[in-house]
mmCIF file of C-alpha atoms in Angstrom:
data_model
loop_
_atom_site.group_PDB
_atom_site.id
_atom_site.type_symbol
_atom_site.label_atom_id
_atom_site.label_comp_id
_atom_site.label_asym_id
_atom_site.label_seq_id
_atom_site.Cartn_x
_atom_site.Cartn_y
_atom_site.Cartn_z
ATOM 1 C CA MET A 1 2.497 41.710 33.686
ATOM 2 C CA THR A 2 4.661 39.895 36.231
ATOM 3 C CA LEU A 3 8.406 40.103 36.524
ATOM 4 C CA GLU A 4 9.879 36.687 35.754
ATOM 5 C CA PRO A 5 13.359 35.540 34.741
ATOM 6 C CA GLU A 6 13.699 35.329 30.967
ATOM 7 C CA PRO A 7 13.027 31.717 29.906
ATOM 8 C CA ALA A 8 15.256 32.039 26.853
ATOM 9 C CA ALA A 9 18.393 32.089 29.013
ATOM 10 C CA PRO A 10 18.188 29.237 31.530
ATOM 11 C CA ARG A 11 20.601 29.277 34.444
ATOM 12 C CA GLY A 12 23.340 26.666 34.285
ATOM 13 C CA ASP A 13 23.444 23.962 36.929
ATOM 14 C CA GLY A 14 26.752 25.208 38.350
ATOM 15 C CA GLU A 15 25.823 28.888 38.290
ATOM 16 C CA SER A 16 25.055 30.561 41.618
ATOM 17 C CA PRO A 17 21.512 31.953 41.876
ATOM 18 C CA CYS A 18 21.069 35.711 41.956
ATOM 19 C CA TYR A 19 18.920 37.454 44.558
ATOM 20 C CA GLY A 20 17.682 41.022 44.296
ATOM 21 C CA ALA A 21 16.824 43.786 46.763
ATOM 22 C CA LEU A 22 15.166 46.985 45.583
ATOM 23 C CA ASP A 23 14.525 49.950 47.877
ATOM 24 C CA LEU A 24 12.340 52.783 46.613
ATOM 25 C CA GLY A 25 12.662 55.548 49.165
ATOM 26 C CA THR A 26 11.555 59.142 49.396
ATOM 27 C CA ASN A 27 14.752 60.330 47.720
ATOM 28 C CA ASN A 28 16.471 57.352 46.090
ATOM 29 C CA CYS A 29 15.776 54.219 44.099
ATOM 30 C CA ARG A 30 18.407 51.584 44.848
ATOM 31 C CA LEU A 31 18.896 48.059 43.548
ATOM 32 C CA LEU A 32 21.384 45.433 44.710
ATOM 33 C CA ILE A 33 21.808 42.022 43.053
ATOM 34 C CA ALA A 34 24.009 39.414 44.710
ATOM 35 C CA THR A 35 24.834 35.720 44.850
ATOM 36 C CA PRO A 36 25.519 33.661 47.992
ATOM 37 C CA ALA A 37 29.254 33.400 48.634
ATOM 38 C CA GLY A 38 30.745 31.596 51.604
ATOM 39 C CA ARG A 39 29.315 32.996 54.835
ATOM 40 C CA GLY A 40 27.812 36.033 53.086
ATOM 41 C CA PHE A 41 27.126 37.219 49.564
ATOM 42 C CA ARG A 42 28.891 38.736 46.564
ATOM 43 C CA VAL A 43 27.402 41.775 44.854
ATOM 44 C CA VAL A 44 27.149 41.319 41.092
ATOM 45 C CA GLU A 45 25.305 44.545 40.272
ATOM 46 C CA ALA A 46 24.389 47.760 42.076
ATOM 47 C CA TYR A 47 22.270 50.614 40.796
ATOM 48 C CA SER A 48 21.210 53.869 42.425
ATOM 49 C CA ARG A 49 19.377 56.912 41.179
ATOM 50 C CA ILE A 50 18.072 59.963 43.014
ATOM 51 C CA VAL A 51 14.383 60.255 42.057
ATOM 52 C CA ARG A 52 12.946 62.512 44.801
ATOM 53 C CA LEU A 53 9.678 60.620 44.892
ATOM 54 C CA GLY A 54 8.606 62.554 47.987
ATOM 55 C CA GLU A 55 9.250 66.005 46.549
ATOM 56 C CA GLY A 56 6.404 68.315 47.636
ATOM 57 C CA LEU A 57 4.628 65.495 49.459
ATOM 58 C CA GLY A 58 4.630 67.373 52.768
ATOM 59 C CA GLN A 59 2.586 70.190 51.247
ATOM 60 C CA SER A 60 0.234 68.277 48.949
ATOM 61 C CA GLY A 61 -0.102 64.900 50.660
ATOM 62 C CA ARG A 62 0.287 63.250 47.253
ATOM 63 C CA LEU A 63 3.047 61.971 44.993
ATOM 64 C CA SER A 64 3.400 64.436 42.126
ATOM 65 C CA ASP A 65 3.225 63.388 38.476
ATOM 66 C CA ALA A 66 6.813 64.516 37.856
ATOM 67 C CA ALA A 67 8.111 62.595 40.885
ATOM 68 C CA MET A 68 6.291 59.417 39.849
ATOM 69 C CA GLU A 69 7.701 59.662 36.323
ATOM 70 C CA ARG A 70 11.241 59.997 37.696
ATOM 71 C CA ALA A 71 10.733 56.977 39.931
ATOM 72 C CA LEU A 72 9.196 54.920 37.127
ATOM 73 C CA ALA A 73 12.171 55.653 34.867
ATOM 74 C CA ALA A 74 14.542 54.280 37.530
ATOM 75 C CA LEU A 75 12.269 51.304 38.207
ATOM 76 C CA ARG A 76 12.201 50.366 34.513
ATOM 77 C CA VAL A 77 16.003 50.298 34.508
ATOM 78 C CA SER A 78 15.937 48.195 37.686
ATOM 79 C CA ALA A 79 13.426 45.749 36.211
ATOM 80 C CA GLU A 80 15.604 45.244 33.143
ATOM 81 C CA LYS A 81 18.664 44.558 35.304
ATOM 82 C CA VAL A 82 16.681 42.003 37.323
ATOM 83 C CA ARG A 83 15.605 40.230 34.132
ATOM 84 C CA ARG A 84 19.083 40.297 32.627
ATOM 85 C CA ARG A 85 20.621 38.801 35.759
ATOM 86 C CA ARG A 86 17.846 36.173 35.907
ATOM 87 C CA VAL A 87 17.171 36.910 39.569
ATOM 88 C CA VAL A 88 15.523 33.909 41.237
ATOM 89 C CA LYS A 89 14.062 35.852 44.158
ATOM 90 C CA LEU A 90 13.430 39.574 44.456
ATOM 91 C CA LYS A 91 12.063 41.712 47.249
ATOM 92 C CA ALA A 92 11.138 45.234 46.211
ATOM 93 C CA ILE A 93 10.103 47.618 48.975
ATOM 94 C CA ALA A 94 8.704 51.118 49.199
ATOM 95 C CA THR A 95 9.016 53.226 52.336
ATOM 96 C CA GLN A 96 7.833 56.532 53.794
ATOM 97 C CA ALA A 97 6.785 58.361 50.624
ATOM 98 C CA CYS A 98 4.429 55.584 49.554
ATOM 99 C CA ARG A 99 3.320 54.961 53.158
ATOM 100 C CA SER A 100 2.166 58.529 53.673
ATOM 101 C CA ALA A 101 0.963 59.592 50.218
ATOM 102 C CA ALA A 102 -2.764 59.498 49.529
ATOM 103 C CA ASN A 103 -1.981 57.992 46.114
ATOM 104 C CA GLY A 104 0.781 55.672 47.346
ATOM 105 C CA GLN A 105 -1.139 52.441 46.698
ATOM 106 C CA GLU A 106 -2.277 53.751 43.321
ATOM 107 C CA PHE A 107 1.361 54.370 42.387
ATOM 108 C CA VAL A 108 2.371 50.863 43.501
ATOM 109 C CA ALA A 109 -0.317 49.408 41.229
ATOM 110 C CA ARG A 110 0.954 51.521 38.339
ATOM 111 C CA VAL A 111 4.517 50.307 38.950
ATOM 112 C CA ALA A 112 3.317 46.698 38.741
ATOM 113 C CA ALA A 113 1.409 47.347 35.526
ATOM 114 C CA GLU A 114 4.220 49.240 33.776
ATOM 115 C CA THR A 115 7.365 47.483 35.034
ATOM 116 C CA GLY A 116 6.265 44.143 36.459
ATOM 117 C CA LEU A 117 7.845 44.995 39.816
ATOM 118 C CA GLN A 118 5.668 44.114 42.810
ATOM 119 C CA LEU A 119 6.499 46.785 45.371
ATOM 120 C CA GLN A 120 5.673 46.092 49.032
ATOM 121 C CA ILE A 121 5.036 49.113 51.231
ATOM 122 C CA ILE A 122 6.768 48.001 54.413
ATOM 123 C CA THR A 123 6.072 49.189 57.951
ATOM 124 C CA PRO A 124 8.499 51.438 59.852
ATOM 125 C CA ARG A 125 9.208 48.504 62.164
ATOM 126 C CA GLU A 126 10.306 46.259 59.299
ATOM 127 C CA GLU A 127 12.341 49.112 57.848
ATOM 128 C CA ALA A 128 14.193 49.549 61.158
ATOM 129 C CA HIS A 129 14.863 45.798 61.462
ATOM 130 C CA LEU A 130 16.171 45.518 57.893
ATOM 131 C CA SER A 131 18.525 48.467 58.469
ATOM 132 C CA VAL A 132 20.002 46.723 61.513
ATOM 133 C CA ALA A 133 20.337 43.445 59.596
ATOM 134 C CA GLY A 134 22.216 45.213 56.814
ATOM 135 C CA CYS A 135 24.690 46.761 59.281
ATOM 136 C CA LEU A 136 25.447 43.686 61.426
ATOM 137 C CA ASN A 137 29.043 43.441 60.193
ATOM 138 C CA LEU A 138 29.724 46.981 61.418
ATOM 139 C CA LEU A 139 28.653 46.458 65.029
ATOM 140 C CA ASP A 140 31.521 46.536 67.527
ATOM 141 C CA ARG A 141 30.927 43.442 69.651
ATOM 142 C CA LYS A 142 33.247 44.789 72.353
ATOM 143 C CA ALA A 143 30.664 47.467 73.142
ATOM 144 C CA ASP A 144 27.515 46.799 75.163
ATOM 145 C CA ALA A 145 25.020 48.465 72.825
ATOM 146 C CA ALA A 146 24.645 50.263 69.519
ATOM 147 C CA LEU A 147 22.207 52.779 68.115
ATOM 148 C CA VAL A 148 21.604 52.220 64.401
ATOM 149 C CA VAL A 149 20.346 55.408 62.751
ATOM 150 C CA ASP A 150 18.933 55.167 59.230
ATOM 151 C CA VAL A 151 18.338 58.669 57.875
ATOM 152 C CA GLY A 152 16.029 58.461 54.892
ATOM 153 C CA GLY A 153 14.379 61.034 52.674
ATOM 154 C CA GLY A 154 10.998 61.000 54.427
ATOM 155 C CA SER A 155 11.670 59.343 57.779
ATOM 156 C CA THR A 156 14.431 58.409 60.188
ATOM 157 C CA GLU A 157 14.552 55.012 61.882
ATOM 158 C CA LEU A 158 16.445 54.426 65.132
ATOM 159 C CA SER A 159 17.126 50.988 66.623
ATOM 160 C CA TRP A 160 18.718 50.351 70.012
ATOM 161 C CA VAL A 161 20.607 47.041 69.830
ATOM 162 C CA ASP A 162 21.851 44.959 72.766
ATOM 163 C CA LEU A 163 25.287 43.708 71.686
ATOM 164 C CA LYS A 164 25.601 41.284 74.592
ATOM 165 C CA SER A 165 22.626 39.171 73.504
ATOM 166 C CA GLY A 166 22.512 36.472 70.847
ATOM 167 C CA GLY A 167 20.925 36.796 67.425
ATOM 168 C CA LEU A 168 23.770 38.772 65.850
ATOM 169 C CA ASP A 169 24.982 36.057 63.480
ATOM 170 C CA THR A 170 26.219 37.526 60.216
ATOM 171 C CA GLU A 171 26.555 34.152 58.517
ATOM 172 C CA ILE A 172 23.694 33.770 56.046
ATOM 173 C CA SER A 173 22.913 30.182 57.053
ATOM 174 C CA LYS A 174 22.500 31.188 60.707
ATOM 175 C CA PHE A 175 20.834 34.578 60.303
ATOM 176 C CA VAL A 176 17.275 34.921 61.592
ATOM 177 C CA ALA A 177 15.766 38.401 61.294
ATOM 178 C CA GLY A 178 13.252 37.783 64.083
ATOM 179 C CA ARG A 179 16.033 37.115 66.591
ATOM 180 C CA LEU A 180 17.789 40.445 66.295
ATOM 181 C CA PRO A 181 18.245 41.819 69.854
ATOM 182 C CA ILE A 182 16.573 45.166 69.179
ATOM 183 C CA LYS A 183 15.459 46.450 72.563
ATOM 184 C CA ALA A 184 13.642 49.540 71.251
ATOM 185 C CA TRP A 185 12.999 51.184 67.916
ATOM 186 C CA LEU A 186 11.565 54.480 66.739
ATOM 187 C CA SER A 187 10.521 55.920 63.396
ATOM 188 C CA ILE A 188 9.993 59.660 63.079
ATOM 189 C CA PRO A 189 8.370 61.192 59.976
ATOM 190 C CA ILE A 190 11.356 63.456 59.367
ATOM 191 C CA GLY A 191 13.993 62.790 56.731
ATOM 192 C CA VAL A 192 16.346 64.892 54.668
ATOM 193 C CA VAL A 193 13.713 65.789 52.056
ATOM 194 C CA THR A 194 10.915 66.624 54.505
ATOM 195 C CA LEU A 195 13.230 68.594 56.799
ATOM 196 C CA ALA A 196 14.809 70.547 53.937
ATOM 197 C CA GLU A 197 11.366 71.427 52.565
ATOM 198 C CA ARG A 198 10.158 72.467 56.016
ATOM 199 C CA PHE A 199 13.184 74.744 56.488
ATOM 200 C CA PRO A 200 14.023 76.131 53.034
ATOM 201 C CA GLU A 201 17.537 77.447 52.625
ATOM 202 C CA GLY A 202 17.996 81.201 52.253
ATOM 203 C CA GLU A 203 20.643 83.134 50.358
ATOM 204 C CA THR A 204 23.133 82.190 53.036
ATOM 205 C CA VAL A 205 22.941 79.463 55.649
ATOM 206 C CA THR A 206 23.180 80.456 59.279
ATOM 207 C CA GLN A 207 23.818 78.697 62.560
ATOM 208 C CA ALA A 208 20.357 79.808 63.734
ATOM 209 C CA TRP A 209 18.673 78.179 60.730
ATOM 210 C CA PHE A 210 20.661 74.971 61.227
ATOM 211 C CA ARG A 211 19.858 75.034 64.962
ATOM 212 C CA GLU A 212 16.138 75.244 64.183
ATOM 213 C CA MET A 213 16.368 71.996 62.229
ATOM 214 C CA VAL A 214 18.328 70.289 65.005
ATOM 215 C CA ASP A 215 15.842 71.367 67.680
ATOM 216 C CA THR A 216 12.857 70.209 65.605
ATOM 217 C CA VAL A 217 14.306 66.703 65.382
ATOM 218 C CA LYS A 218 15.292 66.721 69.058
ATOM 219 C CA THR A 219 11.691 67.441 70.051
ATOM 220 C CA GLU A 220 10.573 64.260 68.250
ATOM 221 C CA LEU A 221 13.348 62.183 69.787
ATOM 222 C CA ALA A 222 12.971 63.452 73.338
ATOM 223 C CA ALA A 223 9.334 62.351 73.528
ATOM 224 C CA PHE A 224 10.334 58.705 73.014
ATOM 225 C CA ARG A 225 10.957 56.937 76.340
ATOM 226 C CA ASN A 226 10.955 53.230 75.418
ATOM 227 C CA ALA A 227 14.735 53.176 75.123
ATOM 228 C CA ASP A 228 15.308 54.720 78.563
ATOM 229 C CA PRO A 229 16.421 51.391 80.123
ATOM 230 C CA MET A 230 19.515 51.612 77.886
ATOM 231 C CA ARG A 231 20.345 55.170 78.928
ATOM 232 C CA GLU A 232 22.876 54.053 81.558
ATOM 233 C CA VAL A 233 24.935 52.174 78.964
ATOM 234 C CA PHE A 234 25.108 55.234 76.718
ATOM 235 C CA ASP A 235 25.897 57.588 79.599
ATOM 236 C CA ALA A 236 28.804 55.303 80.564
ATOM 237 C CA ASP A 237 30.146 55.474 76.963
ATOM 238 C CA ARG A 238 29.750 51.728 76.471
ATOM 239 C CA ALA A 239 27.737 52.196 73.278
ATOM 240 C CA HIS A 240 28.382 53.439 69.778
ATOM 241 C CA MET A 241 26.320 54.698 66.869
ATOM 242 C CA VAL A 242 26.019 53.371 63.331
ATOM 243 C CA GLY A 243 24.867 55.949 60.806
ATOM 244 C CA THR A 244 23.499 54.840 57.462
ATOM 245 C CA SER A 245 22.397 57.376 54.852
ATOM 246 C CA GLY A 246 23.669 59.306 51.866
ATOM 247 C CA ALA A 247 23.982 62.428 53.996
ATOM 248 C CA ILE A 248 26.188 60.674 56.570
ATOM 249 C CA THR A 249 28.405 59.049 53.946
ATOM 250 C CA SER A 250 28.767 62.484 52.313
ATOM 251 C CA LEU A 251 29.912 63.929 55.644
ATOM 252 C CA ALA A 252 32.415 61.089 55.955
ATOM 253 C CA GLY A 253 33.728 61.717 52.447
ATOM 254 C CA MET A 254 34.282 65.371 53.295
ATOM 255 C CA HIS A 255 35.968 64.392 56.550
ATOM 256 C CA LEU A 256 38.376 62.170 54.590
ATOM 257 C CA GLY A 257 38.968 64.861 51.968
ATOM 258 C CA LEU A 258 38.179 62.499 49.100
ATOM 259 C CA ARG A 259 38.526 63.882 45.585
ATOM 260 C CA ARG A 260 35.802 61.492 44.473
ATOM 261 C CA TYR A 261 33.457 59.324 46.483
ATOM 262 C CA ASP A 262 34.908 55.887 47.206
ATOM 263 C CA ARG A 263 32.701 53.401 49.051
ATOM 264 C CA SER A 264 35.672 51.246 50.019
ATOM 265 C CA GLN A 265 37.165 54.139 51.969
ATOM 266 C CA VAL A 266 33.907 55.315 53.551
ATOM 267 C CA ASP A 267 31.979 52.187 54.511
ATOM 268 C CA GLY A 268 32.963 51.103 58.002
ATOM 269 C CA ILE A 269 35.127 54.056 59.031
ATOM 270 C CA TRP A 270 34.894 55.412 62.561
ATOM 271 C CA MET A 271 34.315 59.093 63.223
ATOM 272 C CA THR A 272 34.327 60.825 66.559
ATOM 273 C CA ARG A 273 31.490 63.115 67.500
ATOM 274 C CA ASP A 274 33.867 66.072 67.188
ATOM 275 C CA GLN A 275 34.747 65.019 63.647
ATOM 276 C CA CYS A 276 31.059 64.814 62.732
ATOM 277 C CA ASP A 277 30.514 68.314 64.131
ATOM 278 C CA ALA A 278 33.574 69.620 62.264
ATOM 279 C CA ALA A 279 32.297 68.225 58.956
ATOM 280 C CA ALA A 280 28.894 69.832 59.563
ATOM 281 C CA ASN A 281 30.531 73.171 60.378
ATOM 282 C CA LEU A 282 32.563 72.921 57.190
ATOM 283 C CA LEU A 283 29.322 72.465 55.250
ATOM 284 C CA LEU A 284 27.771 75.470 56.979
ATOM 285 C CA GLY A 285 30.588 77.592 55.587
ATOM 286 C CA LEU A 286 29.661 76.716 51.998
ATOM 287 C CA ASN A 287 26.854 78.055 49.844
ATOM 288 C CA ALA A 288 24.663 75.787 47.717
ATOM 289 C CA ARG A 289 26.885 76.093 44.645
ATOM 290 C CA GLN A 290 30.015 75.288 46.633
ATOM 291 C CA ARG A 291 28.342 72.248 48.218
ATOM 292 C CA ALA A 292 27.284 71.032 44.773
ATOM 293 C CA GLU A 293 30.917 71.208 43.688
ATOM 294 C CA GLN A 294 32.035 68.943 46.514
ATOM 295 C CA PRO A 295 32.857 65.536 44.955
ATOM 296 C CA CYS A 296 31.179 63.578 47.779
ATOM 297 C CA ILE A 297 27.978 65.646 47.624
ATOM 298 C CA GLY A 298 27.222 66.812 44.081
ATOM 299 C CA PRO A 299 24.235 68.812 42.824
ATOM 300 C CA ASP A 300 21.649 66.133 43.673
ATOM 301 C CA ARG A 301 22.420 66.259 47.406
ATOM 302 C CA ALA A 302 23.582 69.849 47.795
ATOM 303 C CA ASP A 303 20.258 71.022 49.247
ATOM 304 C CA LEU A 304 19.765 67.947 51.454
ATOM 305 C CA VAL A 305 23.095 67.239 53.106
ATOM 306 C CA LEU A 306 22.732 69.908 55.807
ATOM 307 C CA ALA A 307 19.343 68.493 56.788
ATOM 308 C CA GLY A 308 21.056 65.110 57.177
ATOM 309 C CA ALA A 309 23.782 66.682 59.301
ATOM 310 C CA ALA A 310 21.099 68.307 61.481
ATOM 311 C CA ILE A 311 19.349 64.965 62.037
ATOM 312 C CA LEU A 312 22.638 63.308 62.973
ATOM 313 C CA GLN A 313 23.510 66.109 65.392
ATOM 314 C CA ALA A 314 20.063 65.932 67.021
ATOM 315 C CA VAL A 315 20.474 62.205 67.650
ATOM 316 C CA GLN A 316 23.945 62.744 69.092
ATOM 317 C CA GLU A 317 22.674 65.418 71.466
ATOM 318 C CA ILE A 318 19.873 63.205 72.798
ATOM 319 C CA TRP A 319 21.867 59.931 72.744
ATOM 320 C CA PRO A 320 25.548 60.968 73.015
ATOM 321 C CA CYS A 321 28.112 58.578 71.517
ATOM 322 C CA THR A 322 31.789 59.417 71.214
ATOM 323 C CA ARG A 323 32.115 56.995 68.276
ATOM 324 C CA VAL A 324 30.067 56.850 65.078
ATOM 325 C CA ARG A 325 30.563 54.142 62.486
ATOM 326 C CA VAL A 326 29.645 55.158 58.948
ATOM 327 C CA ALA A 327 27.651 52.646 56.913
ATOM 328 C CA ASP A 328 27.333 52.712 53.152
ATOM 329 C CA ARG A 329 24.879 49.838 53.470
ATOM 330 C CA GLY A 330 21.537 49.164 55.104
ATOM 331 C CA LEU A 331 18.095 48.155 53.847
ATOM 332 C CA ARG A 332 19.148 46.376 50.665
ATOM 333 C CA GLU A 333 21.809 44.305 52.417
ATOM 334 C CA GLY A 334 19.289 43.406 55.134
ATOM 335 C CA ILE A 335 16.799 42.289 52.486
ATOM 336 C CA LEU A 336 19.406 40.109 50.773
ATOM 337 C CA MET A 337 20.345 38.430 54.059
ATOM 338 C CA SER A 338 16.682 37.676 54.764
ATOM 339 C CA LEU A 339 16.070 36.312 51.253
ATOM 340 C CA MET A 340 19.138 34.090 51.253
ATOM 341 C CA SER A 341 18.619 32.767 54.778
ATOM 342 C CA SER A 342 14.978 31.951 53.951
ATOM 343 C CA ALA A 343 16.061 30.144 50.789
ATOM 344 C CA GLY A 344 18.640 28.159 52.772
ATOM 345 C CA ALA A 345 16.070 27.215 55.409
ATOM 346 C CA GLY A 346 13.701 26.088 52.650
ATOM 347 C CA ARG A 347 16.364 23.821 51.140
ATOM 348 C CA LYS A 348 17.038 22.244 54.540
ATOM 349 C CA ARG A 349 13.317 21.542 55.048
ATOM 350 C CA ARG A 350 13.093 19.904 51.610
ATOM 351 C CA ARG A 351 16.116 17.730 52.361
ATOM 352 C CA ARG A 352 14.577 16.645 55.662
ATOM 353 C CA ARG A 353 11.303 15.746 53.915
ATOM 354 C CA ARG A 354 13.182 13.725 51.273
ATOM 355 C CA GLY A 355 15.055 11.967 54.045
ATOM 356 C CA ARG A 356 11.813 11.011 55.794
ATOM 357 C CA ARG A 357 10.308 9.728 52.537
ATOM 358 C CA SER A 358 13.407 7.667 51.722
ATOM 359 C CA PRO A 359 14.615 6.013 54.928
ATOM 360 C CA GLY A 360 16.914 3.727 52.996
ATOM 361 C CA ALA A 361 18.773 6.483 51.219
ATOM 362 C CA SER A 362 22.556 6.443 51.459
ATOM 363 C CA PRO A 363 24.229 9.084 53.725
ATOM 364 C CA VAL A 364 25.697 10.813 50.673
ATOM 365 C CA ASN A 365 22.316 11.237 48.965
ATOM 366 C CA ALA A 366 20.587 12.289 52.176
ATOM 367 C CA SER A 367 22.921 15.253 52.642
ATOM 368 C CA GLU A 368 22.792 16.607 49.110
#
């Protein structure tokens, strides 16, 4: 079974094509469907469900039956949305859970057979690049550099970006993923799910327990030296951080005191390092039930948000930045930019070929 647009509902000539980006991570399944609009794109449908695909993976080395069933349920919903929107081009990716699981490829084959979705298990390098692409609009071009931190369920990707180089075009027609000025990147096999499972929460949370998580992540980060040439820029406070993850957006929601999560208020806000620390300390004063009652956390993230705060703090201690920009965006937006820019480049090549075949064509026809 292959996933194709439904033939019974052809797209009208004047209707903008829909593109789809699906991200199956260790914790979440997310789908974004959008149409090109001006210099960017317009989202027509978004879907997200916490599936915990990587639950127990650290101990067993395999995706559990229960986790696969949860993921498949979300993927069936996603597949139906893709069909209903008559998506012309879809990229569906799987990340750390499927990369590391002994039965990851077997699960991908099952997804194809049962839903029609063709999942691609992408490399950590591609994951890091797509995260940067999805956050381009949030980079402060007045700074010299940025560190984009994508905290996932099973891994964390860090990308050091030179903001004084070219290749940062956010206009779809000019975007080229391969030209992003990423000077160094790192993927560590630690995310909110793996860290929380490695350091299970007791009856009460303590600073010592939280510090253990921070130090574990710092050990991984400190061993990486490829980004050292950018150290001077960070030490001089000419760089900023961009944090993209559910844990970081939850911290931002708490910082803002939101009564319910609102992406429009969270995406793109600036937080100081002190404000990030204050939000983490506020979390440390709550038990699991109280965290679950927080409107920007909820029961699905109550046991993971402190692990996310620990990862963020570890990065800030190794690569200090006084400013952190919160991103409720990332991989899916990066995928959409790549799909739409590739489609635009393909149309230009076809027009050039038609022009070469028809040298006598009028200027109007040649530019259509």
